[in-house]
Structure formats: C-alpha cells, structure tokens
Amino acid sequence: MKRFFFCILAAAVCVAGLSALEWPADTQKFLRLFGQRIGENTFEQGLTFEDVTAVRAADDGILLIALDKKYGTGSFPSTLGNALIFLHDDGLQTVYGNLDANAVFLSRVTTESNAVIGRTGNSGWGKPNDLIFQVSDSQKKVYINPLLLLPSVNDKIAPQIQNVVLINEQNTAFQMNGQKTVRQGSYELYADISDTASQGGLSFSPFRITIFVNGTNIRTIPFETIAEKDGDSYLGNTAFTDTLLYRRKNELYLGKIILNRGKSDILITARDITGNEKSERFTIQVD
C-alpha cells in the first residue's frame, strides 16, 4: 500500500485528507459503517455498500483466499458468503464479500489497484448486490476502519447528539436537557449519537466521541479499529464491546462518570471522518 496504516493512525487528526486505498465500488452509497451494530453481539467490521455491480481491487495485491459459501472456513466469518481476500505489501488484507457464485478470481493470482475482480451477488449476509468490504491486519489481529485509508467522502453534515441521559446506581434516569440538579455519585452516561452523509439519508455511527467533565477529557471512543479477544470484539483500545456500547436501544453507552458536589460541566463532542463536529454542553448542580 502507498502509506503504512499505523503511521496514518498516529496522525488521526489528518487522516481524512490521506488515502492509501482506492474505492472497491463505483458508488459510495453506504448501508453500514465501521463499528455499527449489525446483530446480536456483532460489530460491523468494515463497510457495506449498497447497489454495487462491479467489485474493484482497493490496491495491488496477491490473492490469499477465495471463499466459497458452500464449503466455508473457520478463518473468516461465514456472513461473507463467497469472498476474495487479498494480501498487500505491508501485510494488510482486504476482504470482498457477498460476491456472485461466478465471481471467483482464479484466472491469475495478482491484481492491480482498481481492477475489476468480481461481481456482487446474494451469497453473504445482506441484500443482493451489497458489497461487504473489510481491511484487517492479521499480525496485530485487528480490523481497521476502511474510511481511514480510502479517499475522502463528500460529507458536510455534522453528527447529531440527542437524548443525553444520566442513570444513577438506583437505575433512575435523568434527561440532561432541562435537568438542573442531581445528587453526587456514580452515573452511567448515554446519548443518541448518529451521523449521516446526506439530508434524510441513513444514520450511521460517528467516527469519534469525546467526553469532558469539568474541562478534563475523561474518555475517547474511537471507531478506528476492532480487536477480537476471547470471543468478544472490542472497539479500538477501549473496553467497549458491542454488547456494552449498544446496551440501550437507540443510545450509545459512553461510560461511567463520577459527579462530586458543586457545579459540573459535561461536554460531549462527536466527530465524523471528514472532520465535521458537533458538541453539546450541560451544566448541572450536584448536591
């Protein structure tokens, strides 16, 4: 690949302007983005594109595996259906799933960036002509958000932050809009945070969420990598699994916070991959 991924990740504030991969589809019409919940205890580990016909190689590579849904394998999720996995110079792998039964890349073992490598079908988990696209690092055992490496998307709409809720240890919920006072103690913080690339379009997970309490950054939730350990999938270098992050319907779990007596300022910031940002601030009296 043209740039090594983890150098890009180290400079995440500049990521949106860099690219190391080409688009695997001729349309950037997304159905799901990285880190979204797609089922019970399951993160979206890549991107899912809608209404794709031709599937293109995202970079120069060597065919590693051609999966056939009839036979399956224990190495990759069965939800891929017919799939092609390519190995690239820096050790990263790109995965193309939900391919047509005839889209098996056996005529040669190498491909060039942007070359057509197959057609979509209805062999994987999803609708006909969806394309499942993933990027992984087998050595570090992580899935990488492909949007970190693909060309910048055209998105000028900031994420939305709604329905911010504090829940105390007695399971009492406090809606932050209009809430003036709470008792000191430990609270779980939740919010409905979503992003969209076009007005009236589908809602997606954001790229990064940051929580500040009284000016201190207490937590950052990055939708950059997913690591698997002991049968669970973890978002980035956090302890957030799918089950934990999406434990309440229509709201994201943002972690626990401790509120001490006095005035507390809570700031939640959500950012998308192109740098659009939205913040919501709440000031409450803690008794």
mmCIF file of C-alpha atoms in Angstrom:
data_model
loop_
_atom_site.group_PDB
_atom_site.id
_atom_site.type_symbol
_atom_site.label_atom_id
_atom_site.label_comp_id
_atom_site.label_asym_id
_atom_site.label_seq_id
_atom_site.Cartn_x
_atom_site.Cartn_y
_atom_site.Cartn_z
ATOM 1 C CA MET A 1 0.000 0.000 0.000
ATOM 2 C CA LYS A 2 1.072 3.565 -0.555
ATOM 3 C CA ARG A 3 1.201 4.503 3.121
ATOM 4 C CA PHE A 4 1.529 2.354 6.193
ATOM 5 C CA PHE A 5 -1.705 2.407 8.155
ATOM 6 C CA PHE A 6 -0.386 2.906 11.638
ATOM 7 C CA CYS A 7 1.581 5.980 10.609
ATOM 8 C CA ILE A 8 -1.733 7.400 9.453
ATOM 9 C CA LEU A 9 -3.470 6.382 12.659
ATOM 10 C CA ALA A 10 -0.802 8.103 14.741
ATOM 11 C CA ALA A 11 -1.783 11.330 12.997
ATOM 12 C CA ALA A 12 -5.530 10.699 13.163
ATOM 13 C CA VAL A 13 -6.407 14.377 13.075
ATOM 14 C CA CYS A 14 -5.133 14.458 9.493
ATOM 15 C CA VAL A 15 -6.496 11.101 8.392
ATOM 16 C CA ALA A 16 -9.411 12.373 6.347
ATOM 17 C CA GLY A 17 -7.058 14.053 3.901
ATOM 18 C CA LEU A 18 -4.920 10.977 3.232
ATOM 19 C CA SER A 19 -5.615 7.798 1.289
ATOM 20 C CA ALA A 20 -3.839 4.507 0.795
ATOM 21 C CA LEU A 21 -6.650 2.541 -0.858
ATOM 22 C CA GLU A 22 -8.940 3.047 -3.834
ATOM 23 C CA TRP A 23 -12.705 2.607 -3.652
ATOM 24 C CA PRO A 24 -13.756 -1.040 -4.118
ATOM 25 C CA ALA A 25 -17.051 0.084 -5.663
ATOM 26 C CA ASP A 26 -18.040 2.666 -8.274
ATOM 27 C CA THR A 27 -20.574 4.183 -5.860
ATOM 28 C CA GLN A 28 -20.072 5.381 -2.295
ATOM 29 C CA LYS A 29 -23.605 4.573 -1.208
ATOM 30 C CA PHE A 30 -23.191 3.105 2.266
ATOM 31 C CA LEU A 31 -25.580 0.783 4.035
ATOM 32 C CA ARG A 32 -23.479 0.355 7.193
ATOM 33 C CA LEU A 33 -20.267 1.879 8.527
ATOM 34 C CA PHE A 34 -17.490 0.522 10.697
ATOM 35 C CA GLY A 35 -18.426 -0.187 14.316
ATOM 36 C CA GLN A 36 -22.191 -0.186 13.837
ATOM 37 C CA ARG A 37 -24.255 -2.907 15.423
ATOM 38 C CA ILE A 38 -25.487 -5.377 12.808
ATOM 39 C CA GLY A 39 -26.819 -8.134 15.027
ATOM 40 C CA GLU A 40 -26.674 -9.626 18.484
ATOM 41 C CA ASN A 41 -23.132 -9.159 19.827
ATOM 42 C CA THR A 42 -21.804 -8.178 16.399
ATOM 43 C CA PHE A 43 -19.961 -5.072 15.178
ATOM 44 C CA GLU A 44 -19.792 -4.116 11.516
ATOM 45 C CA GLN A 45 -16.107 -4.888 10.915
ATOM 46 C CA GLY A 46 -15.823 -2.944 7.685
ATOM 47 C CA LEU A 47 -18.141 -1.128 5.301
ATOM 48 C CA THR A 48 -21.221 -2.372 3.485
ATOM 49 C CA PHE A 49 -22.021 -0.700 0.165
ATOM 50 C CA GLU A 50 -25.473 -0.761 -1.471
ATOM 51 C CA ASP A 51 -26.293 -1.348 -5.134
ATOM 52 C CA VAL A 52 -22.846 -2.426 -6.300
ATOM 53 C CA THR A 53 -22.255 -4.350 -9.503
ATOM 54 C CA ALA A 54 -18.544 -4.418 -10.324
ATOM 55 C CA VAL A 55 -16.147 -5.050 -7.429
ATOM 56 C CA ARG A 56 -12.706 -3.472 -7.736
ATOM 57 C CA ALA A 57 -9.398 -4.191 -6.020
ATOM 58 C CA ALA A 58 -8.602 -1.467 -3.498
ATOM 59 C CA ASP A 59 -4.857 -1.896 -4.056
ATOM 60 C CA ASP A 60 -2.231 -4.028 -5.783
ATOM 61 C CA GLY A 61 -2.268 -7.427 -4.120
ATOM 62 C CA ILE A 62 -1.945 -11.196 -4.182
ATOM 63 C CA LEU A 63 -4.943 -13.483 -3.851
ATOM 64 C CA LEU A 64 -4.725 -15.120 -0.435
ATOM 65 C CA ILE A 65 -8.031 -16.999 -0.189
ATOM 66 C CA ALA A 66 -11.128 -17.466 -2.358
ATOM 67 C CA LEU A 67 -14.008 -18.426 -0.080
ATOM 68 C CA ASP A 68 -16.960 -20.459 -1.319
ATOM 69 C CA LYS A 69 -20.083 -20.328 0.841
ATOM 70 C CA LYS A 70 -20.754 -23.995 0.079
ATOM 71 C CA TYR A 71 -17.614 -25.070 1.906
ATOM 72 C CA GLY A 72 -16.953 -22.330 4.447
ATOM 73 C CA THR A 73 -13.862 -21.809 6.609
ATOM 74 C CA GLY A 74 -13.115 -21.229 10.252
ATOM 75 C CA SER A 75 -10.734 -18.353 9.494
ATOM 76 C CA PHE A 76 -13.270 -15.755 8.357
ATOM 77 C CA PRO A 77 -16.894 -15.008 9.276
ATOM 78 C CA SER A 78 -19.465 -17.100 7.407
ATOM 79 C CA THR A 79 -21.507 -13.935 6.861
ATOM 80 C CA LEU A 80 -19.149 -13.077 3.975
ATOM 81 C CA GLY A 81 -20.581 -15.734 1.649
ATOM 82 C CA ASN A 82 -18.470 -16.000 -1.496
ATOM 83 C CA ALA A 83 -15.474 -13.789 -0.851
ATOM 84 C CA LEU A 84 -11.987 -12.877 -2.000
ATOM 85 C CA ILE A 85 -9.170 -11.975 0.396
ATOM 86 C CA PHE A 86 -6.071 -10.225 -0.928
ATOM 87 C CA LEU A 87 -2.719 -9.730 0.779
ATOM 88 C CA HIS A 88 -0.839 -6.460 0.269
ATOM 89 C CA ASP A 89 2.788 -5.405 0.554
ATOM 90 C CA ASP A 90 2.551 -4.051 4.098
ATOM 91 C CA GLY A 91 0.837 -7.146 5.492
ATOM 92 C CA LEU A 92 -2.687 -5.765 5.428
ATOM 93 C CA GLN A 93 -5.533 -7.760 3.936
ATOM 94 C CA THR A 94 -8.593 -6.552 2.038
ATOM 95 C CA VAL A 95 -11.766 -8.640 2.057
ATOM 96 C CA TYR A 96 -14.602 -8.508 -0.513
ATOM 97 C CA GLY A 97 -17.749 -10.408 0.474
ATOM 98 C CA ASN A 98 -21.262 -11.197 -0.805
ATOM 99 C CA LEU A 99 -19.910 -11.961 -4.265
ATOM 100 C CA ASP A 100 -21.663 -13.779 -7.050
ATOM 101 C CA ALA A 101 -21.044 -17.518 -7.329
ATOM 102 C CA ASN A 102 -19.212 -16.967 -10.622
ATOM 103 C CA ALA A 103 -17.045 -14.156 -9.269
ATOM 104 C CA VAL A 104 -14.113 -16.382 -8.288
ATOM 105 C CA PHE A 105 -10.757 -14.818 -9.051
ATOM 106 C CA LEU A 106 -8.812 -17.838 -10.293
ATOM 107 C CA SER A 107 -7.515 -16.718 -13.672
ATOM 108 C CA ARG A 108 -4.495 -15.071 -12.014
ATOM 109 C CA VAL A 109 -3.039 -14.682 -8.535
ATOM 110 C CA THR A 110 -2.246 -10.966 -8.548
ATOM 111 C CA THR A 111 -4.341 -7.881 -9.120
ATOM 112 C CA GLU A 112 -3.732 -4.220 -9.789
ATOM 113 C CA SER A 113 -5.404 -1.406 -7.904
ATOM 114 C CA ASN A 114 -8.846 -0.520 -9.329
ATOM 115 C CA ALA A 115 -9.027 -3.686 -11.487
ATOM 116 C CA VAL A 116 -12.401 -5.468 -11.561
ATOM 117 C CA ILE A 117 -12.078 -8.667 -9.503
ATOM 118 C CA GLY A 118 -15.709 -9.818 -9.464
ATOM 119 C CA ARG A 119 -19.399 -9.018 -9.228
ATOM 120 C CA THR A 120 -21.711 -8.786 -6.263
ATOM 121 C CA GLY A 121 -24.330 -11.466 -5.658
ATOM 122 C CA ASN A 122 -26.509 -12.735 -2.833
ATOM 123 C CA SER A 123 -24.191 -15.199 -1.112
ATOM 124 C CA GLY A 124 -23.460 -13.359 2.156
ATOM 125 C CA TRP A 125 -25.288 -11.699 4.996
ATOM 126 C CA GLY A 126 -27.265 -8.854 3.470
ATOM 127 C CA LYS A 127 -29.270 -7.927 0.421
ATOM 128 C CA PRO A 128 -28.492 -8.781 -3.200
ATOM 129 C CA ASN A 129 -25.755 -6.578 -4.642
ATOM 130 C CA ASP A 130 -24.468 -5.378 -1.265
ATOM 131 C CA LEU A 131 -20.682 -5.379 -1.056
ATOM 132 C CA ILE A 132 -19.032 -6.268 2.249
ATOM 133 C CA PHE A 133 -15.578 -4.680 2.379
ATOM 134 C CA GLN A 134 -13.089 -5.134 5.204
ATOM 135 C CA VAL A 135 -9.478 -4.261 5.938
ATOM 136 C CA SER A 136 -7.552 -6.268 8.512
ATOM 137 C CA ASP A 137 -4.072 -6.627 9.949
ATOM 138 C CA SER A 138 -3.547 -10.304 10.717
ATOM 139 C CA GLN A 139 -0.367 -9.723 12.705
ATOM 140 C CA LYS A 140 -1.941 -7.203 15.066
ATOM 141 C CA LYS A 141 -5.248 -9.087 14.904
ATOM 142 C CA VAL A 142 -7.381 -6.011 14.283
ATOM 143 C CA TYR A 143 -9.946 -4.886 11.762
ATOM 144 C CA ILE A 144 -9.275 -1.364 10.506
ATOM 145 C CA ASN A 145 -11.897 1.227 9.633
ATOM 146 C CA PRO A 146 -11.539 1.376 5.823
ATOM 147 C CA LEU A 147 -12.516 5.052 5.796
ATOM 148 C CA LEU A 148 -9.147 5.800 7.376
ATOM 149 C CA LEU A 149 -7.465 4.611 4.186
ATOM 150 C CA LEU A 150 -9.976 5.363 1.428
ATOM 151 C CA PRO A 151 -10.275 8.710 -0.383
ATOM 152 C CA SER A 152 -12.219 11.388 1.462
ATOM 153 C CA VAL A 153 -16.006 11.246 1.217
ATOM 154 C CA ASN A 154 -18.162 14.250 0.383
ATOM 155 C CA ASP A 155 -19.833 14.964 3.704
ATOM 156 C CA LYS A 156 -20.578 18.420 5.098
ATOM 157 C CA ILE A 157 -23.176 17.380 7.694
ATOM 158 C CA ALA A 158 -22.114 17.244 11.339
ATOM 159 C CA PRO A 159 -23.162 14.346 13.585
ATOM 160 C CA GLN A 160 -26.202 14.750 15.820
ATOM 161 C CA ILE A 161 -26.260 14.391 19.627
ATOM 162 C CA GLN A 162 -29.677 13.841 21.171
ATOM 163 C CA ASN A 163 -31.364 12.396 24.238
ATOM 164 C CA VAL A 164 -28.398 12.604 26.625
ATOM 165 C CA VAL A 165 -29.213 10.609 29.774
ATOM 166 C CA LEU A 166 -27.574 10.043 33.164
ATOM 167 C CA ILE A 167 -28.562 6.862 35.019
ATOM 168 C CA ASN A 168 -27.638 6.504 38.692
ATOM 169 C CA GLU A 169 -26.891 3.349 40.666
ATOM 170 C CA GLN A 170 -30.580 3.018 41.559
ATOM 171 C CA ASN A 171 -31.366 2.904 37.826
ATOM 172 C CA THR A 172 -33.077 6.288 37.861
ATOM 173 C CA ALA A 173 -32.707 8.136 34.555
ATOM 174 C CA PHE A 174 -32.141 11.903 34.312
ATOM 175 C CA GLN A 175 -32.654 13.591 30.946
ATOM 176 C CA MET A 176 -29.897 16.185 30.637
ATOM 177 C CA ASN A 177 -31.956 18.644 28.624
ATOM 178 C CA GLY A 178 -33.603 20.757 31.296
ATOM 179 C CA GLN A 179 -32.001 18.903 34.208
ATOM 180 C CA LYS A 180 -30.698 21.379 36.792
ATOM 181 C CA THR A 181 -29.636 19.297 39.781
ATOM 182 C CA VAL A 182 -28.593 15.731 40.626
ATOM 183 C CA ARG A 183 -27.125 14.084 43.699
ATOM 184 C CA GLN A 184 -23.425 13.324 43.862
ATOM 185 C CA GLY A 185 -22.382 9.809 42.932
ATOM 186 C CA SER A 186 -21.630 7.461 40.053
ATOM 187 C CA TYR A 187 -23.656 7.695 36.845
ATOM 188 C CA GLU A 188 -23.763 5.879 33.524
ATOM 189 C CA LEU A 189 -23.835 8.276 30.586
ATOM 190 C CA TYR A 190 -25.819 7.548 27.408
ATOM 191 C CA ALA A 191 -26.638 9.552 24.287
ATOM 192 C CA ASP A 192 -28.266 9.067 20.903
ATOM 193 C CA ILE A 193 -25.364 9.986 18.596
ATOM 194 C CA SER A 194 -25.656 9.472 14.860
ATOM 195 C CA ASP A 195 -24.165 10.703 11.624
ATOM 196 C CA THR A 196 -25.457 10.981 8.082
ATOM 197 C CA ALA A 197 -23.752 11.858 4.822
ATOM 198 C CA SER A 198 -26.818 13.457 3.216
ATOM 199 C CA GLN A 199 -30.031 15.135 4.330
ATOM 200 C CA GLY A 200 -32.625 12.463 5.029
ATOM 201 C CA GLY A 201 -30.076 9.693 4.466
ATOM 202 C CA LEU A 202 -29.340 6.661 6.597
ATOM 203 C CA SER A 203 -27.966 7.190 10.101
ATOM 204 C CA PHE A 204 -24.531 5.818 10.940
ATOM 205 C CA SER A 205 -22.181 5.642 13.879
ATOM 206 C CA PRO A 206 -19.809 8.630 14.210
ATOM 207 C CA PHE A 207 -16.039 8.343 13.851
ATOM 208 C CA ARG A 208 -15.008 9.612 17.285
ATOM 209 C CA ILE A 209 -16.777 10.560 20.529
ATOM 210 C CA THR A 210 -15.081 12.515 23.303
ATOM 211 C CA ILE A 211 -16.430 13.183 26.800
ATOM 212 C CA PHE A 212 -15.194 16.004 29.017
ATOM 213 C CA VAL A 213 -16.160 16.585 32.656
ATOM 214 C CA ASN A 214 -15.175 19.986 34.083
ATOM 215 C CA GLY A 215 -12.739 20.506 31.226
ATOM 216 C CA THR A 216 -10.969 17.155 31.621
ATOM 217 C CA ASN A 217 -11.071 14.613 28.807
ATOM 218 C CA ILE A 218 -12.226 11.512 30.689
ATOM 219 C CA ARG A 219 -12.914 9.283 27.695
ATOM 220 C CA THR A 220 -12.477 8.996 23.940
ATOM 221 C CA ILE A 221 -14.335 6.371 21.922
ATOM 222 C CA PRO A 222 -12.677 5.980 18.505
ATOM 223 C CA PHE A 223 -14.278 3.979 15.690
ATOM 224 C CA GLU A 224 -10.853 3.176 14.211
ATOM 225 C CA THR A 225 -10.091 -0.488 14.911
ATOM 226 C CA ILE A 226 -11.848 -3.576 16.244
ATOM 227 C CA ALA A 227 -9.861 -6.232 18.080
ATOM 228 C CA GLU A 228 -11.090 -9.722 18.928
ATOM 229 C CA LYS A 229 -10.195 -11.443 22.194
ATOM 230 C CA ASP A 230 -11.677 -14.493 23.904
ATOM 231 C CA GLY A 231 -14.688 -14.460 21.614
ATOM 232 C CA ASP A 232 -15.504 -10.770 22.138
ATOM 233 C CA SER A 233 -14.935 -7.809 19.817
ATOM 234 C CA TYR A 234 -13.570 -4.581 21.292
ATOM 235 C CA LEU A 235 -13.752 -1.123 19.780
ATOM 236 C CA GLY A 236 -10.268 0.360 19.444
ATOM 237 C CA ASN A 237 -8.144 0.208 22.572
ATOM 238 C CA THR A 238 -11.205 0.579 24.794
ATOM 239 C CA ALA A 239 -13.113 -1.972 26.867
ATOM 240 C CA PHE A 240 -16.247 -1.307 24.811
ATOM 241 C CA THR A 241 -17.757 -4.432 23.284
ATOM 242 C CA ASP A 242 -20.812 -4.431 21.040
ATOM 243 C CA THR A 243 -22.931 -5.592 23.966
ATOM 244 C CA LEU A 244 -21.698 -2.754 26.185
ATOM 245 C CA LEU A 245 -21.734 0.063 23.632
ATOM 246 C CA TYR A 246 -25.259 -0.766 22.420
ATOM 247 C CA ARG A 247 -26.763 -1.947 25.703
ATOM 248 C CA ARG A 248 -29.685 0.517 25.445
ATOM 249 C CA LYS A 249 -31.811 0.735 22.330
ATOM 250 C CA ASN A 250 -31.206 3.879 20.237
ATOM 251 C CA GLU A 251 -28.497 5.158 22.618
ATOM 252 C CA LEU A 252 -24.750 4.662 22.905
ATOM 253 C CA TYR A 253 -23.148 3.858 26.249
ATOM 254 C CA LEU A 254 -20.492 6.495 26.916
ATOM 255 C CA GLY A 255 -19.150 5.056 30.176
ATOM 256 C CA LYS A 256 -19.368 5.874 33.862
ATOM 257 C CA ILE A 257 -18.712 9.301 35.324
ATOM 258 C CA ILE A 258 -18.340 10.435 38.936
ATOM 259 C CA LEU A 259 -20.082 13.677 39.867
ATOM 260 C CA ASN A 260 -18.927 15.421 43.049
ATOM 261 C CA ARG A 261 -20.659 18.235 44.901
ATOM 262 C CA GLY A 262 -20.618 21.572 43.224
ATOM 263 C CA LYS A 263 -21.222 22.680 39.676
ATOM 264 C CA SER A 264 -20.354 20.134 36.977
ATOM 265 C CA ASP A 265 -19.843 20.826 33.304
ATOM 266 C CA ILE A 266 -20.338 17.889 30.902
ATOM 267 C CA LEU A 267 -19.286 18.285 27.279
ATOM 268 C CA ILE A 268 -19.895 15.622 24.618
ATOM 269 C CA THR A 269 -18.262 16.010 21.221
ATOM 270 C CA ALA A 270 -18.948 13.817 18.180
ATOM 271 C CA ARG A 271 -16.830 13.926 15.021
ATOM 272 C CA ASP A 272 -17.187 12.265 11.636
ATOM 273 C CA ILE A 273 -14.421 11.016 9.358
ATOM 274 C CA THR A 274 -14.254 14.252 7.351
ATOM 275 C CA GLY A 275 -13.863 16.450 10.446
ATOM 276 C CA ASN A 276 -17.426 17.718 10.841
ATOM 277 C CA GLU A 277 -18.037 18.106 14.559
ATOM 278 C CA LYS A 278 -20.956 18.598 16.927
ATOM 279 C CA SER A 279 -20.816 19.393 20.647
ATOM 280 C CA GLU A 280 -23.410 19.501 23.407
ATOM 281 C CA ARG A 281 -22.648 21.054 26.806
ATOM 282 C CA PHE A 282 -24.604 20.603 30.018
ATOM 283 C CA THR A 283 -24.058 22.401 33.324
ATOM 284 C CA ILE A 284 -25.725 20.932 36.393
ATOM 285 C CA GLN A 285 -25.612 21.471 40.138
ATOM 286 C CA VAL A 286 -24.509 18.405 42.099
ATOM 287 C CA ASP A 287 -25.842 18.253 45.674
#
